[in-house]
GROMACS .gro file of C-alpha atoms in nm:
model
  455
    1MET     CA    1  17.729  -7.366  21.709
    2GLU     CA    2  17.956  -7.160  21.514
    3PHE     CA    3  17.972  -7.219  21.106
    4ASP     CA    4  18.387  -7.298  21.002
    5MET     CA    5  18.293  -7.219  20.626
    6ARG     CA    6  18.681  -7.270  20.568
    7ALA     CA    7  18.696  -7.597  20.776
    8PHE     CA    8  18.370  -7.742  20.620
    9ALA     CA    9  18.480  -7.659  20.222
   10ALA     CA   10  18.804  -7.846  20.292
   11ASP     CA   11  18.707  -8.153  20.480
   12CYS     CA   12  18.418  -8.192  20.218
   13CYS     CA   13  18.712  -8.175  19.954
   14ARG     CA   14  18.914  -8.448  20.170
   15HIS     CA   15  18.627  -8.695  20.095
   16ARG     CA   16  18.682  -8.898  19.761
   17SER     CA   17  18.353  -8.863  19.642
   18THR     CA   18  18.362  -8.987  19.274
   19ALA     CA   19  18.068  -9.195  19.164
   20GLY     CA   20  17.916  -9.446  19.355
   21GLU     CA   21  18.112  -9.351  19.634
   22GLU     CA   22  17.942  -9.007  19.788
   23GLY     CA   23  17.798  -9.211  20.067
   24PRO     CA   24  18.070  -9.096  20.345
   25ALA     CA   25  18.074  -8.707  20.225
   26ALA     CA   26  17.668  -8.760  20.227
   27ALA     CA   27  17.708  -8.866  20.613
   28PHE     CA   28  17.986  -8.591  20.675
   29VAL     CA   29  17.759  -8.285  20.525
   30ALA     CA   30  17.443  -8.457  20.781
   31GLU     CA   31  17.631  -8.445  21.051
   32ARG     CA   32  17.736  -8.087  21.032
   33LEU     CA   33  17.411  -7.996  20.925
   34ALA     CA   34  17.241  -8.124  21.279
   35ASP     CA   35  17.531  -7.992  21.452
   36LEU     CA   36  17.450  -7.622  21.312
   37GLY     CA   37  17.050  -7.682  21.431
   38PHE     CA   38  16.943  -7.794  21.085
   39GLU     CA   39  16.636  -8.066  21.039
   40THR     CA   40  16.800  -8.325  20.835
   41HIS     CA   41  16.653  -8.538  20.538
   42ALA     CA   42  16.863  -8.847  20.342
   43TRP     CA   43  16.714  -9.019  20.052
   44ASP     CA   44  16.913  -9.267  19.806
   45ALA     CA   45  16.901  -9.248  19.409
   46ASP     CA   46  16.604  -9.499  19.315
   47PRO     CA   47  16.696  -9.715  18.975
   48ALA     CA   48  16.318  -9.797  18.946
   49LEU     CA   49  16.236  -9.458  18.927
   50LEU     CA   50  16.548  -9.310  18.713
   51ALA     CA   51  16.444  -9.570  18.442
   52ASP     CA   52  16.135  -9.392  18.353
   53HIS     CA   53  16.356  -9.095  18.349
   54PRO     CA   54  16.417  -8.932  18.007
   55SER     CA   55  16.755  -8.874  18.111
   56PHE     CA   56  16.849  -9.194  18.225
   57PRO     CA   57  16.892  -9.538  18.031
   58ASP     CA   58  16.578  -9.765  18.022
   59ASP     CA   59  16.778 -10.098  18.103
   60LEU     CA   60  16.958  -9.882  18.424
   61ASP     CA   61  17.215 -10.106  18.595
   62ALA     CA   62  17.080 -10.114  18.951
   63THR     CA   63  17.450 -10.171  19.098
   64ALA     CA   64  17.539  -9.843  18.938
   65VAL     CA   65  17.316  -9.655  19.155
   66GLU     CA   66  17.395  -9.796  19.528
   67GLY     CA   67  17.503  -9.582  19.773
   68ARG     CA   68  17.444  -9.266  19.598
   69ARG     CA   69  17.313  -9.115  19.913
   70SER     CA   70  17.198  -8.743  19.893
   71VAL     CA   71  17.103  -8.529  20.221
   72ALA     CA   72  16.960  -8.196  20.320
   73GLY     CA   73  16.895  -7.989  20.601
   74VAL     CA   74  16.589  -7.755  20.684
   75LEU     CA   75  16.545  -7.419  20.862
   76GLU     CA   76  16.211  -7.293  20.926
   77LEU     CA   77  16.267  -6.905  20.969
   78GLY     CA   78  16.074  -6.600  21.083
   79GLY     CA   79  15.684  -6.589  21.076
   80ALA     CA   80  15.443  -6.724  21.277
   81SER     CA   81  15.593  -7.076  21.323
   82ASP     CA   82  15.917  -6.853  21.500
   83ALA     CA   83  15.699  -6.722  21.760
   84GLY     CA   84  15.860  -6.781  22.085
   85ASN     CA   85  16.208  -6.943  21.955
   86GLY     CA   86  16.495  -6.677  21.969
   87ASP     CA   87  16.738  -6.880  21.775
   88GLY     CA   88  16.497  -6.843  21.453
   89ALA     CA   89  16.468  -7.207  21.421
   90GLY     CA   90  16.073  -7.214  21.375
   91GLY     CA   91  15.830  -7.507  21.420
   92ALA     CA   92  15.834  -7.833  21.268
   93VAL     CA   93  15.839  -7.873  20.900
   94GLY     CA   94  15.520  -7.939  20.721
   95GLU     CA   95  15.312  -7.881  21.014
   96ASP     CA   96  15.054  -7.703  20.808
   97ASP     CA   97  14.893  -7.882  20.507
   98ASP     CA   98  14.819  -7.545  20.358
   99ASP     CA   99  15.163  -7.455  20.366
  100PRO     CA  100  15.212  -7.023  20.313
  101VAL     CA  101  15.582  -7.028  20.395
  102PRO     CA  102  15.798  -6.980  20.036
  103THR     CA  103  16.058  -7.254  20.035
  104LEU     CA  104  16.397  -7.180  19.884
  105VAL     CA  105  16.630  -7.462  19.808
  106LEU     CA  106  17.013  -7.399  19.806
  107ASN     CA  107  17.185  -7.684  19.631
  108GLY     CA  108  17.490  -7.820  19.588
  109HIS     CA  109  17.620  -8.172  19.431
  110LEU     CA  110  17.890  -8.372  19.637
  111ASP     CA  111  18.001  -8.581  19.357
  112VAL     CA  112  18.339  -8.516  19.174
  113VAL     CA  113  18.528  -8.629  18.846
  114PRO     CA  114  18.837  -8.818  18.873
  115ALA     CA  115  19.199  -8.690  18.930
  116GLU     CA  116  19.480  -8.839  18.814
  117PRO     CA  117  19.744  -8.750  19.065
  118SER     CA  118  20.037  -8.739  18.841
  119GLU     CA  119  19.889  -8.460  18.690
  120TRP     CA  120  19.824  -8.246  18.991
  121SER     CA  121  20.125  -8.032  19.198
  122SER     CA  122  19.968  -8.184  19.542
  123ASP     CA  123  19.740  -8.465  19.657
  124PRO     CA  124  19.413  -8.387  19.470
  125PHE     CA  125  19.187  -8.445  19.811
  126GLU     CA  126  19.429  -8.295  20.051
  127PRO     CA  127  19.314  -7.926  20.040
  128VAL     CA  128  19.559  -7.643  19.996
  129TRP     CA  129  19.540  -7.306  20.098
  130ARG     CA  130  19.798  -7.022  19.989
  131ASP     CA  131  19.783  -6.671  20.023
  132ALA     CA  132  19.798  -6.355  19.788
  133GLU     CA  133  20.167  -6.421  19.677
  134GLY     CA  134  20.122  -6.809  19.649
  135ARG     CA  135  20.266  -6.925  19.958
  136LEU     CA  136  20.100  -7.178  20.113
  137ILE     CA  137  19.897  -7.131  20.464
  138ASP     CA  138  19.833  -7.351  20.766
  139ASP     CA  139  19.500  -7.521  20.700
  140ALA     CA  140  19.398  -7.487  21.037
  141ALA     CA  141  19.569  -7.122  21.148
  142GLY     CA  142  19.373  -6.982  20.841
  143GLY     CA  143  19.400  -6.643  20.709
  144ASP     CA  144  19.194  -6.340  20.634
  145GLY     CA  145  19.059  -6.458  20.272
  146VAL     CA  146  19.197  -6.165  20.087
  147GLY     CA  147  19.358  -6.306  19.797
  148GLU     CA  148  19.344  -6.639  19.938
  149THR     CA  149  19.294  -6.981  19.708
  150LEU     CA  150  19.205  -7.294  19.801
  151THR     CA  151  19.333  -7.604  19.536
  152ALA     CA  152  19.166  -7.941  19.554
  153ARG     CA  153  18.958  -8.201  19.332
  154GLY     CA  154  18.605  -8.035  19.427
  155ALA     CA  155  18.677  -7.686  19.509
  156ALA     CA  156  18.563  -7.505  19.238
  157ASP     CA  157  18.317  -7.779  19.110
  158MET     CA  158  18.111  -7.777  19.369
  159LYS     CA  159  18.194  -7.810  19.730
  160SER     CA  160  18.326  -7.467  19.810
  161GLY     CA  161  17.940  -7.383  19.672
  162LEU     CA  162  17.788  -7.606  19.913
  163ALA     CA  163  17.964  -7.456  20.164
  164ALA     CA  164  17.842  -7.126  20.068
  165CYS     CA  165  17.495  -7.242  20.067
  166VAL     CA  166  17.522  -7.392  20.448
  167GLY     CA  167  17.715  -7.051  20.530
  168ALA     CA  168  17.453  -6.827  20.392
  169ALA     CA  169  17.125  -7.009  20.534
  170VAL     CA  170  17.320  -6.988  20.874
  171ASP     CA  171  17.362  -6.619  20.810
  172VAL     CA  172  16.979  -6.579  20.738
  173ARG     CA  173  16.882  -6.760  21.056
  174ALA     CA  174  17.122  -6.530  21.283
  175GLY     CA  175  17.006  -6.189  21.071
  176VAL     CA  176  16.623  -6.312  21.172
  177ALA     CA  177  16.730  -6.400  21.577
  178ASP     CA  178  16.914  -6.060  21.593
  179GLY     CA  179  16.664  -5.841  21.416
  180SER     CA  180  16.888  -5.731  21.113
  181ILE     CA  181  16.684  -5.949  20.872
  182ASP     CA  182  16.314  -5.888  20.887
  183LEU     CA  183  16.108  -6.152  20.692
  184PRO     CA  184  15.713  -6.116  20.625
  185PRO     CA  185  15.464  -6.290  20.858
  186SER     CA  186  15.512  -6.584  20.627
  187GLY     CA  187  15.846  -6.665  20.731
  188LEU     CA  188  16.085  -6.825  20.477
  189ARG     CA  189  16.200  -7.216  20.476
  190LEU     CA  190  16.565  -7.258  20.363
  191VAL     CA  191  16.677  -7.620  20.239
  192VAL     CA  192  17.020  -7.686  20.203
  193GLU     CA  193  17.068  -7.968  19.961
  194ALA     CA  194  17.377  -8.223  19.905
  195VAL     CA  195  17.305  -8.457  19.616
  196ALA     CA  196  17.476  -8.751  19.472
  197GLY     CA  197  17.528  -8.813  19.120
  198GLU     CA  198  17.543  -8.469  18.903
  199GLU     CA  199  17.813  -8.566  18.721
  200ASP     CA  200  17.696  -8.883  18.554
  201GLY     CA  201  17.344  -8.719  18.505
  202GLY     CA  202  17.202  -8.602  18.799
  203TYR     CA  203  17.104  -8.940  19.012
  204GLY     CA  204  16.999  -8.739  19.342
  205ALA     CA  205  16.836  -8.431  19.202
  206ALA     CA  206  16.657  -8.613  18.982
  207THR     CA  207  16.511  -8.892  19.288
  208ALA     CA  208  16.408  -8.614  19.457
  209ALA     CA  209  16.224  -8.411  19.176
  210LEU     CA  210  16.056  -8.746  19.072
  211ALA     CA  211  15.954  -8.850  19.443
  212THR     CA  212  15.996  -8.547  19.703
  213PRO     CA  213  16.221  -8.627  20.018
  214TYR     CA  214  16.024  -8.335  20.208
  215PRO     CA  215  15.695  -8.316  20.353
  216PHE     CA  216  15.652  -7.952  20.161
  217GLU     CA  217  15.687  -7.796  19.835
  218ARG     CA  218  15.945  -7.617  19.698
  219ASP     CA  219  15.897  -7.288  19.502
  220ALA     CA  220  16.258  -7.191  19.354
  221ALA     CA  221  16.612  -7.320  19.368
  222ILE     CA  222  16.979  -7.188  19.385
  223VAL     CA  223  17.207  -7.413  19.239
  224ALA     CA  224  17.578  -7.295  19.342
  225GLU     CA  225  17.757  -7.400  19.027
  226PRO     CA  226  18.077  -7.231  18.958
  227THR     CA  227  17.936  -6.951  18.762
  228GLU     CA  228  18.176  -6.665  18.852
  229LEU     CA  229  17.911  -6.498  19.045
  230ARG     CA  230  17.692  -6.446  18.740
  231PRO     CA  231  17.310  -6.605  18.749
  232VAL     CA  232  17.289  -6.851  18.459
  233VAL     CA  233  16.947  -6.911  18.364
  234ALA     CA  234  16.972  -7.138  18.071
  235CYS     CA  235  17.195  -7.477  18.007
  236GLU     CA  236  17.254  -7.667  17.726
  237GLY     CA  237  17.170  -8.008  17.696
  238SER     CA  238  17.302  -8.275  17.570
  239LEU     CA  239  17.272  -8.601  17.340
  240MET     CA  240  17.530  -8.876  17.397
  241ALA     CA  241  17.553  -9.149  17.138
  242ARG     CA  242  17.798  -9.411  16.980
  243LEU     CA  243  17.844  -9.468  16.629
  244GLU     CA  244  17.947  -9.798  16.495
  245ILE     CA  245  18.079  -9.885  16.166
  246ASP     CA  246  18.187 -10.191  15.977
  247GLY     CA  247  18.442 -10.273  15.710
  248ARG     CA  248  18.576 -10.584  15.603
  249SER     CA  249  18.974 -10.691  15.756
  250ALA     CA  250  19.231 -10.787  15.490
  251HIS     CA  251  19.593 -10.833  15.529
  252ALA     CA  252  19.792 -10.452  15.533
  253ALA     CA  253  20.021 -10.573  15.236
  254THR     CA  254  19.682 -10.634  15.015
  255ARG     CA  255  19.494 -10.352  15.162
  256TRP     CA  256  19.295 -10.314  14.853
  257ARG     CA  257  19.109 -10.634  14.927
  258GLY     CA  258  18.953 -10.474  15.273
  259GLU     CA  259  18.693 -10.170  15.361
  260ASP     CA  260  18.897  -9.991  15.569
  261VAL     CA  261  18.625  -9.780  15.854
  262LEU     CA  262  18.903  -9.511  15.900
  263PRO     CA  263  18.804  -9.329  15.579
  264ARG     CA  264  18.426  -9.366  15.618
  265PHE     CA  265  18.440  -9.234  16.001
  266GLU     CA  266  18.623  -8.937  15.865
  267ALA     CA  267  18.367  -8.879  15.616
  268ILE     CA  268  18.079  -8.939  15.892
  269ARG     CA  269  18.303  -8.677  16.137
  270GLU     CA  270  18.310  -8.388  15.889
  271ALA     CA  271  17.961  -8.429  15.785
  272PHE     CA  272  17.867  -8.378  16.176
  273MET     CA  273  18.134  -8.101  16.201
  274GLU     CA  274  17.935  -7.914  15.894
  275LEU     CA  275  17.628  -7.994  16.097
  276GLU     CA  276  17.728  -7.798  16.386
  277ALA     CA  277  17.829  -7.512  16.212
  278GLU     CA  278  17.501  -7.492  16.019
  279ARG     CA  279  17.307  -7.544  16.362
  280GLY     CA  280  17.557  -7.259  16.499
  281GLU     CA  281  17.402  -7.032  16.229
  282SER     CA  282  17.027  -7.161  16.240
  283VAL     CA  283  16.954  -7.198  16.592
  284ASP     CA  284  16.967  -6.865  16.770
  285HIS     CA  285  16.961  -6.786  17.104
  286PRO     CA  286  17.026  -6.434  17.243
  287LEU     CA  287  17.219  -6.579  17.584
  288TYR     CA  288  17.463  -6.819  17.377
  289GLU     CA  289  17.599  -6.527  17.096
  290ARG     CA  290  17.873  -6.447  17.288
  291PHE     CA  291  18.001  -6.833  17.249
  292PRO     CA  292  18.198  -6.882  16.926
  293VAL     CA  293  18.028  -7.245  16.925
  294PRO     CA  294  17.711  -7.235  17.051
  295TRP     CA  295  17.565  -7.610  17.042
  296PRO     CA  296  17.952  -7.790  17.029
  297VAL     CA  297  17.980  -8.149  16.869
  298VAL     CA  298  18.289  -8.339  17.056
  299CYS     CA  299  18.429  -8.726  16.950
  300GLY     CA  300  18.561  -8.769  17.273
  301ARG     CA  301  18.636  -9.160  17.203
  302VAL     CA  302  18.730  -9.401  16.921
  303GLU     CA  303  18.847  -9.687  16.876
  304ALA     CA  304  18.941  -9.901  16.550
  305GLY     CA  305  19.049 -10.211  16.406
  306SER     CA  306  19.265 -10.502  16.603
  307TRP     CA  307  19.630 -10.535  16.461
  308ALA     CA  308  19.844 -10.272  16.292
  309SER     CA  309  19.914 -10.476  16.013
  310THR     CA  310  19.526 -10.552  15.942
  311VAL     CA  311  19.280 -10.320  15.763
  312PRO     CA  312  19.074 -10.169  16.055
  313ALA     CA  313  18.710 -10.362  15.977
  314THR     CA  314  18.505 -10.234  16.325
  315LEU     CA  315  18.515  -9.864  16.462
  316GLY     CA  316  18.325  -9.744  16.792
  317ALA     CA  317  18.328  -9.365  16.845
  318GLU     CA  318  18.106  -9.175  17.130
  319PHE     CA  319  17.976  -8.835  17.064
  320ARG     CA  320  17.858  -8.523  17.308
  321ILE     CA  321  17.642  -8.308  17.077
  322GLY     CA  322  17.531  -8.022  17.233
  323VAL     CA  323  17.157  -7.933  17.265
  324ALA     CA  324  17.041  -7.592  17.228
  325PRO     CA  325  16.756  -7.470  17.490
  326GLY     CA  326  16.395  -7.498  17.347
  327GLU     CA  327  16.518  -7.812  17.130
  328THR     CA  328  16.490  -8.172  17.257
  329VAL     CA  329  16.746  -8.412  17.263
  330SER     CA  330  16.541  -8.663  17.024
  331GLU     CA  331  16.493  -8.366  16.775
  332VAL     CA  332  16.895  -8.302  16.763
  333GLU     CA  333  16.913  -8.672  16.802
  334ALA     CA  334  16.678  -8.713  16.450
  335ALA     CA  335  16.902  -8.447  16.262
  336PHE     CA  336  17.257  -8.586  16.323
  337ARG     CA  337  17.073  -8.878  16.209
  338ASP     CA  338  16.948  -8.778  15.908
  339ARG     CA  339  17.296  -8.637  15.791
  340LEU     CA  340  17.451  -8.972  15.891
  341GLU     CA  341  17.196  -9.133  15.672
  342ARG     CA  342  17.308  -8.917  15.373
  343VAL     CA  343  17.665  -8.991  15.412
  344ALA     CA  344  17.587  -9.366  15.399
  345ALA     CA  345  17.364  -9.315  15.058
  346ASP     CA  346  17.710  -9.173  14.901
  347ASP     CA  347  17.901  -9.499  14.981
  348PRO     CA  348  17.831  -9.840  14.834
  349TRP     CA  349  17.966  -9.999  15.111
  350LEU     CA  350  17.772  -9.837  15.375
  351ARG     CA  351  17.475  -9.836  15.167
  352GLU     CA  352  17.433 -10.228  15.206
  353ARG     CA  353  17.592 -10.221  15.559
  354PRO     CA  354  17.426  -9.889  15.773
  355PRO     CA  355  17.659  -9.749  16.047
  356ARG     CA  356  17.477  -9.805  16.382
  357PHE     CA  357  17.402  -9.469  16.582
  358GLU     CA  358  17.251  -9.529  16.920
  359ARG     CA  359  17.198  -9.324  17.272
  360PHE     CA  360  17.444  -9.438  17.546
  361SER     CA  361  17.527  -9.351  17.956
  362VAL     CA  362  17.274  -9.024  18.056
  363GLN     CA  363  17.108  -8.758  17.816
  364PHE     CA  364  17.099  -8.422  17.937
  365GLU     CA  365  16.789  -8.184  17.812
  366PRO     CA  366  16.867  -7.838  17.816
  367ALA     CA  367  16.717  -7.624  18.032
  368GLU     CA  368  16.577  -7.262  18.064
  369ILE     CA  369  16.384  -7.015  18.326
  370ALA     CA  370  16.294  -6.662  18.218
  371VAL     CA  371  16.515  -6.390  18.335
  372ASP     CA  372  16.231  -6.193  18.558
  373GLU     CA  373  16.177  -6.507  18.753
  374PRO     CA  374  16.159  -6.408  19.098
  375VAL     CA  375  16.448  -6.618  19.222
  376VAL     CA  376  16.653  -6.455  18.964
  377GLU     CA  377  16.558  -6.121  19.028
  378ALA     CA  378  16.636  -6.234  19.389
  379VAL     CA  379  17.002  -6.295  19.320
  380ARG     CA  380  17.082  -6.004  19.118
  381ALA     CA  381  16.913  -5.792  19.421
  382GLY     CA  382  17.148  -6.004  19.654
  383LEU     CA  383  17.448  -5.922  19.430
  384VAL     CA  384  17.323  -5.541  19.454
  385ALA     CA  385  17.306  -5.553  19.836
  386THR     CA  386  17.622  -5.690  19.893
  387GLY     CA  387  17.831  -5.477  19.718
  388LEU     CA  388  17.880  -5.678  19.373
  389PRO     CA  389  17.795  -5.514  19.053
  390ASP     CA  390  17.428  -5.632  18.903
  391VAL     CA  391  17.491  -5.863  18.578
  392GLU     CA  392  17.265  -5.964  18.314
  393PRO     CA  393  17.178  -6.335  18.335
  394ARG     CA  394  17.373  -6.603  18.062
  395GLY     CA  395  17.345  -6.880  17.928
  396ALA     CA  396  17.570  -7.176  17.995
  397THR     CA  397  17.688  -7.449  17.744
  398TYR     CA  398  17.709  -7.751  17.960
  399GLY     CA  399  17.432  -7.910  18.179
  400ALA     CA  400  17.349  -7.917  18.548
  401ASP     CA  401  17.084  -8.028  18.783
  402SER     CA  402  16.897  -7.734  18.753
  403ARG     CA  403  16.713  -7.893  18.462
  404HIS     CA  404  16.586  -8.141  18.707
  405PHE     CA  405  16.429  -7.860  18.919
  406VAL     CA  406  16.308  -7.693  18.627
  407ALA     CA  407  16.150  -8.012  18.450
  408ALA     CA  408  15.966  -8.075  18.804
  409GLY     CA  409  15.834  -7.707  18.797
  410ILE     CA  410  16.068  -7.531  19.029
  411PRO     CA  411  16.233  -7.230  18.843
  412ALA     CA  412  16.602  -7.258  18.896
  413VAL     CA  413  16.922  -7.055  18.859
  414LEU     CA  414  17.272  -7.149  18.859
  415PHE     CA  415  17.475  -6.884  19.114
  416GLY     CA  416  17.806  -6.952  19.262
  417PRO     CA  417  18.164  -6.893  19.310
  418GLY     CA  418  18.432  -7.013  19.110
  419THR     CA  419  18.457  -7.079  18.746
  420ILE     CA  420  18.383  -7.351  18.508
  421ASP     CA  421  18.711  -7.354  18.342
  422GLU     CA  422  18.880  -7.487  18.682
  423ALA     CA  423  18.621  -7.786  18.702
  424HIS     CA  424  18.757  -8.126  18.583
  425TYR     CA  425  19.093  -7.927  18.569
  426PRO     CA  426  19.436  -8.022  18.748
  427ASP     CA  427  19.523  -7.842  19.029
  428GLU     CA  428  19.118  -7.739  19.048
  429THR     CA  429  19.155  -7.419  19.261
  430ILE     CA  430  18.914  -7.146  19.383
  431ALA     CA  431  18.945  -6.784  19.491
  432TRP     CA  432  18.809  -6.803  19.855
  433GLY     CA  433  18.728  -6.426  19.815
  434GLN     CA  434  18.454  -6.523  19.616
  435VAL     CA  435  18.313  -6.795  19.805
  436VAL     CA  436  18.270  -6.553  20.101
  437ARG     CA  437  18.126  -6.303  19.849
  438ALA     CA  438  17.859  -6.579  19.753
  439ARG     CA  439  17.788  -6.650  20.103
  440GLU     CA  440  17.695  -6.273  20.147
  441ALA     CA  441  17.465  -6.258  19.794
  442ILE     CA  442  17.263  -6.598  19.877
  443ALA     CA  443  17.189  -6.480  20.185
  444ALA     CA  444  17.043  -6.158  20.052
  445ALA     CA  445  16.895  -6.345  19.778
  446ALA     CA  446  16.732  -6.537  20.034
  447GLU     CA  447  16.539  -6.244  20.210
  448ARG     CA  448  16.487  -6.068  19.891
  449PHE     CA  449  16.296  -6.407  19.796
  450ALA     CA  450  16.093  -6.423  20.136
  451ASN     CA  451  15.970  -6.067  20.106
  452ASP     CA  452  15.915  -6.067  19.734
  453ALA     CA  453  15.732  -6.383  19.759
  454ALA     CA  454  15.501  -6.216  20.031
  455ALA     CA  455  15.441  -5.925  19.824
   0.00000   0.00000   0.00000
């Protein structure tokens, strides 16, 4: 069966796979992988396992985990297991307990963030193709790929990257079969993963890291997030924390009888921003020097008061606080908690009624691998082999599922088509030429990885 990468990406984008709704998209991917000759695996997020994971709350709601299905397809290529099999499909997975086959995971996530239709110029879940001049292209007819774009929720983050992973695996298999790719005697095992729940913490990847769904070990991973075809070896973490302040209500006409929470919140927020600036100077990392704010602090949500003519007596605010590679979420939490206590100590009201500052939702631990890890060098070699420029690895100020691989001892590099600037954005768009180049580079990287592992 031929693999139509355009159709796969577009059909995948048609699935409204927002949080908790990944099931139909997972079924679609599993069916396509099976049709292409992959041996398929599936697993569901496990709330009992995740409750013991540092990224997730101890009281994780099991209902929030239901239906979070992830799937994968496996190809065994080359080597002794391939004898007599002309299509390069290899033998049964995990037959040898003393497994000599290097295993490379090509990972993408199925879930997408919600899309507000009023902010889009078209239906977010109906893919739109355009040519280099911006003219609409018939989806079925397709084009030559030059200058084309795909617009849909998930086009950049990251269903096109997943499509490139499937295409790369199929291409390596074809190359092994026709002799254009020469694998070592140990061969190569490729695993294409489509996981659930990356956007809200990595439900699928974390479950697979804690309890592998495969009868073999994984040696390295390429996570096809939108990195503009640059390898990313460091991902920032984040602390998600909720601030609560108590004041005292009073009629607005006699506001001096109340204790307003808003000035106190502003004092705390200003102190947090000062700490952000201090950390930008004191917490150094060579891969983050290009960012004007390497460890951002954002208060994304504030709710205060109960009535326009009443002094606001309660406030709740939610912060996202950056955590540098090499730090822990707990260390950064302690630093901000200390700064909060200093502000409270200077306010007689808050000294008696200390603000509460507690974690909520999912925490993202930072992750980093060495720039000379074999999988990173394989990606860089894949760029060169396909005529793309070799580029130095970078760091990213966002988190990704790579951290779950790294925590499990599996080196993982981010590398994929598209830009993070399009992620979560109205009219999310990807340049299709980058998807084509990503497919070629990942296939070349897989060949290099196999041969380096043998060497």
